[in-house]
Short mmCIF file of C-alpha atoms in Angstrom, two decimals:
data_model
loop_
_atom_site.label_atom_id
_atom_site.label_comp_id
_atom_site.label_asym_id
_atom_site.label_seq_id
_atom_site.Cartn_x
_atom_site.Cartn_y
_atom_site.Cartn_z
CA MET A 1 179.06 175.59 -30.83
CA THR A 2 176.95 174.14 -33.56
CA GLN A 3 174.67 170.82 -32.52
CA PRO A 4 175.30 167.99 -34.23
CA THR A 5 172.82 165.82 -36.76
CA LEU A 6 169.96 168.11 -37.11
CA GLY A 7 168.99 170.24 -33.21
CA THR A 8 165.55 168.95 -33.22
CA ASP A 9 163.35 166.35 -32.67
CA GLN A 10 160.69 168.10 -32.31
CA ILE A 11 158.24 166.67 -35.77
CA ILE A 12 155.55 169.15 -35.97
CA GLN A 13 154.62 168.09 -40.04
CA VAL A 14 153.05 165.02 -41.91
CA GLY A 15 152.84 166.16 -45.25
CA LEU A 16 150.00 164.04 -47.30
CA VAL A 17 149.93 164.27 -51.22
CA VAL A 18 146.89 164.35 -52.95
CA ALA A 19 145.45 164.20 -56.34
CA ASP A 20 142.32 166.32 -54.93
CA VAL A 21 143.00 169.30 -52.21
CA GLU A 22 139.54 170.33 -52.86
CA LYS A 23 138.20 167.24 -51.48
CA THR A 24 140.49 165.26 -48.67
CA ALA A 25 140.13 168.36 -47.45
CA SER A 26 136.83 168.08 -46.49
CA ALA A 27 136.67 164.02 -45.89
CA TRP A 28 139.70 165.67 -43.16
CA SER A 29 137.35 168.64 -41.74
CA ALA A 30 133.79 166.00 -42.28
CA LEU A 31 135.82 163.02 -40.59
CA LEU A 32 137.55 165.00 -37.54
CA GLY A 33 135.23 168.30 -37.24
CA LEU A 34 138.24 170.59 -38.17
CA PRO A 35 137.26 173.54 -39.44
CA MET A 36 137.86 173.63 -43.89
CA PRO A 37 141.20 175.23 -44.03
CA GLU A 38 141.86 177.63 -47.45
CA ILE A 39 143.92 176.14 -50.23
CA THR A 40 146.77 177.88 -51.45
CA LEU A 41 148.48 177.92 -54.12
CA THR A 42 152.83 177.65 -53.34
CA ASP A 43 154.90 180.90 -55.65
CA GLU A 44 155.86 180.50 -58.67
CA LEU A 45 159.06 180.02 -59.18
CA ASP A 46 160.65 183.65 -58.99
CA PHE A 47 160.17 184.10 -55.29
CA ALA A 48 160.40 179.51 -55.01
CA ARG A 49 163.36 179.16 -56.53
CA THR A 50 161.46 175.62 -56.32
CA GLU A 51 165.37 173.87 -57.14
CA TYR A 52 164.58 169.81 -58.16
CA LYS A 53 167.23 167.14 -58.20
CA GLY A 54 169.55 170.20 -58.04
CA ALA A 55 167.93 172.07 -61.35
CA PRO A 56 165.21 175.15 -61.10
CA THR A 57 161.32 173.76 -61.82
CA THR A 58 158.25 175.40 -62.15
CA ALA A 59 155.76 173.17 -60.39
CA ARG A 60 154.66 174.47 -57.56
CA ALA A 61 151.59 173.35 -55.67
CA LYS A 62 147.95 173.17 -53.83
CA LEU A 63 148.18 173.39 -49.74
CA ALA A 64 145.98 173.05 -46.68
CA PHE A 65 146.85 172.95 -43.36
CA PHE A 66 144.48 171.72 -40.63
CA HIS A 67 146.77 172.33 -37.27
CA MET A 68 145.76 168.59 -34.47
CA GLY A 69 148.56 169.48 -32.14
CA GLN A 70 151.39 170.17 -32.31
CA VAL A 71 151.95 168.43 -35.54
CA ASP A 72 150.55 170.53 -39.18
CA ILE A 73 148.43 168.16 -41.18
CA GLU A 74 149.96 169.18 -44.93
CA LEU A 75 148.01 168.20 -47.28
CA ILE A 76 149.42 168.60 -51.35
CA GLU A 77 148.35 168.79 -54.73
CA PRO A 78 150.73 168.82 -57.30
CA VAL A 79 149.75 171.53 -60.27
CA GLY A 80 152.81 170.85 -62.93
CA GLU A 81 156.12 169.67 -62.52
CA PRO A 82 158.46 168.11 -61.96
CA SER A 83 158.93 167.78 -58.08
CA THR A 84 158.58 165.53 -55.68
CA TRP A 85 154.64 165.42 -55.15
CA ASN A 86 154.68 164.75 -58.44
CA ASP A 87 156.91 161.98 -58.49
CA GLN A 88 154.38 159.96 -56.07
CA LEU A 89 151.43 161.29 -57.53
CA GLN A 90 152.02 159.31 -60.91
CA GLN A 91 154.01 156.92 -58.96
CA TYR A 92 151.97 155.54 -55.97
CA GLY A 93 148.34 157.77 -56.24
CA SER A 94 147.55 159.84 -52.73
CA GLY A 95 149.54 158.88 -49.98
CA LEU A 96 151.57 159.83 -47.30
CA HIS A 97 154.85 161.22 -48.50
CA HIS A 98 156.56 163.10 -45.89
CA ILE A 99 157.86 163.29 -41.45
CA ALA A 100 159.27 167.72 -40.71
CA LEU A 101 161.18 168.38 -38.08
CA GLU A 102 162.34 172.52 -37.88
CA VAL A 103 165.52 173.21 -38.19
CA ALA A 104 167.94 176.29 -37.56
CA GLY A 105 170.16 177.11 -40.11
CA MET A 106 169.50 174.87 -43.83
CA GLY A 107 172.92 175.32 -44.66
CA GLU A 108 174.30 173.90 -42.21
CA ARG A 109 171.65 170.69 -41.76
CA LEU A 110 171.39 170.30 -46.15
CA LYS A 111 176.14 169.53 -45.31
CA TYR A 112 175.40 166.90 -41.97
CA LEU A 113 172.19 164.99 -44.20
CA ASP A 114 174.58 165.17 -47.72
CA GLY A 115 177.47 164.29 -45.34
CA GLN A 116 176.41 161.21 -44.22
CA GLY A 117 175.14 159.77 -47.23
CA VAL A 118 171.39 161.46 -47.10
CA LYS A 119 170.02 163.19 -50.72
CA LEU A 120 168.77 166.40 -51.20
CA VAL A 121 165.71 166.06 -54.00
CA GLN A 122 164.35 169.51 -53.75
CA ARG A 123 163.55 172.66 -52.23
CA GLY A 124 162.32 176.07 -52.26
CA GLU A 125 161.34 179.38 -50.79
CA TYR A 126 157.84 180.51 -49.57
CA VAL A 127 157.07 183.67 -47.55
CA GLY A 128 158.85 182.89 -44.33
CA GLY A 129 161.36 180.55 -44.91
CA ARG A 130 162.57 177.61 -46.69
CA TYR A 131 162.57 173.82 -47.04
CA ALA A 132 163.79 170.42 -47.75
CA TYR A 133 163.11 167.69 -48.44
CA PHE A 134 165.96 164.53 -49.08
CA ASP A 135 165.30 161.07 -50.69
CA SER A 136 166.73 159.39 -47.39
CA HIS A 137 163.51 156.48 -47.12
CA GLU A 138 166.34 154.39 -47.97
CA GLN A 139 167.78 154.71 -44.92
CA LEU A 140 164.64 156.31 -42.11
CA GLY A 141 162.04 154.31 -44.16
CA ALA A 142 160.74 157.93 -45.02
CA VAL A 143 161.31 161.67 -46.96
CA LEU A 144 162.24 163.56 -44.36
CA GLU A 145 161.32 167.77 -44.87
CA LEU A 146 163.53 170.72 -43.13
CA LEU A 147 161.60 173.72 -41.95
CA GLU A 148 163.42 176.63 -41.34
CA HIS A 149 161.27 179.47 -40.32
CA ASP A 150 162.64 182.93 -40.36
CA LYS A 151 163.19 184.31 -37.51
CA SER A 152 160.48 187.75 -37.64
CA MET V 1 126.65 164.17 -23.40
CA THR V 2 128.94 162.19 -25.61
CA GLN V 3 131.44 163.89 -28.58
CA PRO V 4 130.93 164.43 -32.43
CA THR V 5 133.50 162.87 -34.65
CA LEU V 6 136.50 160.99 -33.56
CA GLY V 7 136.09 163.67 -30.07
CA THR V 8 140.18 164.53 -30.57
CA ASP V 9 142.52 166.97 -32.46
CA GLN V 10 145.75 165.13 -31.41
CA ILE V 11 147.94 163.47 -33.13
CA ILE V 12 149.80 160.88 -31.47
CA GLN V 13 152.05 158.41 -33.68
CA VAL V 14 152.88 158.13 -36.79
CA GLY V 15 153.69 154.60 -37.65
CA LEU V 16 156.41 153.34 -39.99
CA VAL V 17 156.53 149.95 -42.24
CA VAL V 18 159.77 148.66 -42.97
CA ALA V 19 161.55 145.71 -43.66
CA ASP V 20 164.27 145.44 -40.66
CA VAL V 21 163.30 147.23 -37.62
CA GLU V 22 167.13 147.68 -36.79
CA LYS V 23 168.48 148.50 -39.28
CA THR V 24 165.96 151.98 -39.84
CA ALA V 25 165.87 152.41 -36.27
CA SER V 26 169.58 152.62 -35.86
CA ALA V 27 169.85 154.67 -38.91
CA TRP V 28 167.09 157.32 -37.26
CA SER V 29 168.92 157.10 -34.02
CA ALA V 30 172.18 157.97 -35.22
CA LEU V 31 170.89 160.59 -37.72
CA LEU V 32 168.81 162.20 -35.28
CA GLY V 33 170.16 161.95 -32.31
CA LEU V 34 168.30 159.86 -30.68
CA PRO V 35 168.62 156.76 -27.75
CA MET V 36 168.56 153.51 -29.30
CA PRO V 37 164.97 152.49 -28.50
CA GLU V 38 164.26 148.69 -27.53
CA ILE V 39 163.43 146.59 -30.19
CA THR V 40 158.84 144.65 -28.84
CA LEU V 41 157.12 142.07 -30.18
CA THR V 42 154.03 142.30 -30.38
CA ASP V 43 151.87 140.26 -28.24
CA GLU V 44 150.46 136.66 -29.77
CA LEU V 45 146.47 135.59 -30.16
CA ASP V 46 146.20 134.42 -27.45
CA PHE V 47 146.86 138.07 -25.64
CA ALA V 48 145.90 140.29 -29.10
CA ARG V 49 143.25 138.97 -30.43
CA THR V 50 143.94 140.65 -33.52
CA GLU V 51 141.81 140.37 -36.06
CA TYR V 52 142.59 140.69 -39.74
CA LYS V 53 139.31 141.91 -42.00
CA GLY V 54 137.31 140.02 -39.32
CA ALA V 55 139.14 137.05 -38.95
CA PRO V 56 142.49 135.80 -35.92
CA THR V 57 145.10 136.16 -37.96
CA THR V 58 149.09 134.90 -35.88
CA ALA V 59 150.67 137.58 -37.46
CA ARG V 60 152.90 139.56 -35.22
CA ALA V 61 154.73 142.49 -35.21
CA LYS V 62 158.32 143.55 -34.63
CA LEU V 63 158.37 147.85 -32.99
CA ALA V 64 160.42 150.19 -32.35
CA PHE V 65 158.82 154.05 -31.15
CA PHE V 66 161.03 157.48 -30.48
CA HIS V 67 159.70 159.79 -28.99
CA MET V 68 159.15 163.10 -30.98
CA GLY V 69 157.71 165.97 -29.11
CA GLN V 70 153.86 165.06 -29.49
CA VAL V 71 154.04 162.40 -31.86
CA ASP V 72 156.07 159.05 -31.22
CA ILE V 73 157.58 157.60 -34.80
CA GLU V 74 157.45 153.87 -34.64
CA LEU V 75 158.17 151.81 -36.18
CA ILE V 76 156.77 148.21 -36.95
CA GLU V 77 158.64 145.00 -39.34
CA PRO V 78 155.75 142.61 -39.72
CA VAL V 79 156.39 139.16 -38.33
CA GLY V 80 154.05 136.68 -40.39
CA GLU V 81 151.13 137.52 -41.69
CA PRO V 82 147.63 138.74 -42.30
CA SER V 83 148.12 142.04 -41.80
CA THR V 84 147.65 145.72 -42.87
CA TRP V 85 152.03 145.73 -42.36
CA ASN V 86 152.42 143.00 -44.00
CA ASP V 87 150.34 143.74 -47.21
CA GLN V 88 152.11 147.13 -47.15
CA LEU V 89 154.86 146.57 -47.41
CA GLN V 90 154.69 143.16 -49.78
CA GLN V 91 152.79 145.34 -51.57
CA TYR V 92 155.29 149.19 -51.63
CA GLY V 93 157.60 148.06 -49.51
CA SER V 94 159.17 150.13 -46.69
CA GLY V 95 157.65 153.27 -46.25
CA LEU V 96 154.79 155.98 -43.85
CA HIS V 97 151.29 153.80 -43.23
CA HIS V 98 149.38 155.61 -40.82
CA ILE V 99 149.21 158.01 -38.64
CA ALA V 100 147.67 157.74 -35.07
CA LEU V 101 144.41 159.76 -32.81
CA GLU V 102 144.53 158.36 -29.20
CA VAL V 103 140.95 157.89 -28.87
CA ALA V 104 137.75 157.01 -25.55
CA GLY V 105 135.29 154.55 -26.07
CA MET V 106 137.17 152.99 -28.85
CA GLY V 107 132.96 151.15 -29.64
CA GLU V 108 132.04 153.79 -30.36
CA ARG V 109 134.78 155.76 -32.20
CA LEU V 110 133.91 152.09 -34.45
CA LYS V 111 130.63 153.27 -35.65
CA TYR V 112 130.94 156.51 -35.73
CA LEU V 113 133.69 156.04 -38.76
CA ASP V 114 131.88 152.51 -40.25
CA GLY V 115 128.47 154.87 -40.50
CA GLN V 116 130.70 156.98 -42.36
CA GLY V 117 131.78 154.81 -44.63
CA VAL V 118 135.60 153.99 -43.16
CA LYS V 119 135.89 150.58 -42.77
CA LEU V 120 137.77 149.07 -39.93
CA VAL V 121 141.38 146.53 -41.15
CA GLN V 122 143.20 145.76 -38.81
CA ARG V 123 142.22 145.81 -34.59
CA GLY V 124 143.97 144.29 -31.16
CA GLU V 125 145.00 144.33 -27.87
CA TYR V 126 148.29 144.84 -26.00
CA VAL V 127 149.12 145.40 -22.34
CA GLY V 128 147.02 149.29 -21.45
CA GLY V 129 144.92 149.67 -23.77
CA ARG V 130 143.95 148.81 -28.16
CA TYR V 131 144.20 150.04 -31.19
CA ALA V 132 142.10 149.70 -34.83
CA TYR V 133 143.65 150.14 -38.29
CA PHE V 134 141.33 152.01 -40.73
CA ASP V 135 140.60 151.62 -44.74
CA SER V 136 140.51 155.46 -45.21
CA HIS V 137 142.64 155.55 -47.89
CA GLU V 138 140.30 156.98 -50.29
CA GLN V 139 138.65 159.59 -48.28
CA LEU V 140 141.58 160.63 -46.34
CA GLY V 141 144.75 159.33 -48.67
CA ALA V 142 146.07 158.23 -45.65
CA VAL V 143 145.21 155.03 -42.53
CA LEU V 144 144.28 156.61 -39.98
CA GLU V 145 144.89 154.62 -35.97
CA LEU V 146 143.10 154.84 -33.26
CA LEU V 147 144.77 154.05 -29.53
CA GLU V 148 142.66 154.03 -26.52
CA HIS V 149 144.88 154.05 -23.28
CA ASP V 150 143.29 152.07 -20.24
CA LYS V 151 142.90 154.40 -17.72
CA SER V 152 145.10 153.32 -14.70
#
């Protein structure tokens, strides 16, 4: 039996879009006494197959993660455009971007949200899984991200 | 021995400022399959002793909480002004507002952040504890909230 809704109520990540990931990660590290994380670059289009509003985009991002209990803080510096990350940075500057839930069965969850009037904005692949951002701002007051990790 | 920095790296709450807490809570409840929470009103000034930028304010808020694992989602509808909640709603509309950590020794933590150039914006009391919001946007890309729960 499939689970209704998203099949989870566990927040596993909070994402921030920032203008300078090195600088912001340094500040988190210093203020909270956390180890300075590695800064990585998301994959190129041929692997990530990034889609923004239904079309391929070469936009990427530099990422840094802090592990803060059940929740990771993800700092995201947009590289290139178009992307939901770059949209937010241009429109509002640095700030909180999304709340992420981990789901199983991404395809089914996409259909569920679409049926609820919550539109997919951006999706892509990474080593070990895939993500999707939704324009849930009007309904929920925040961008929702779904993450699906491959079973190893 | 006192702990340096904030003495914690556990995120326990993510806050959103919204224009209509009943409507937004209904959407969270429906989309995520969560029970509809009680909606409460923060205490009046004489109990809450709410301070905004160092001066007492009669501003209050209507609140709703969803428990999503280690993290609570807090929906906040500003009632009156001035407050950090009302500022955000007027400037940006509904959206993510803060990340909260639970600390011990609020006074010491306030001094620590002040020494780091992170300014207190708003503070107040509630039954069982107290909160403080900081203007950490420039350094961290997000408003930080500290929560201190009284030992029962």
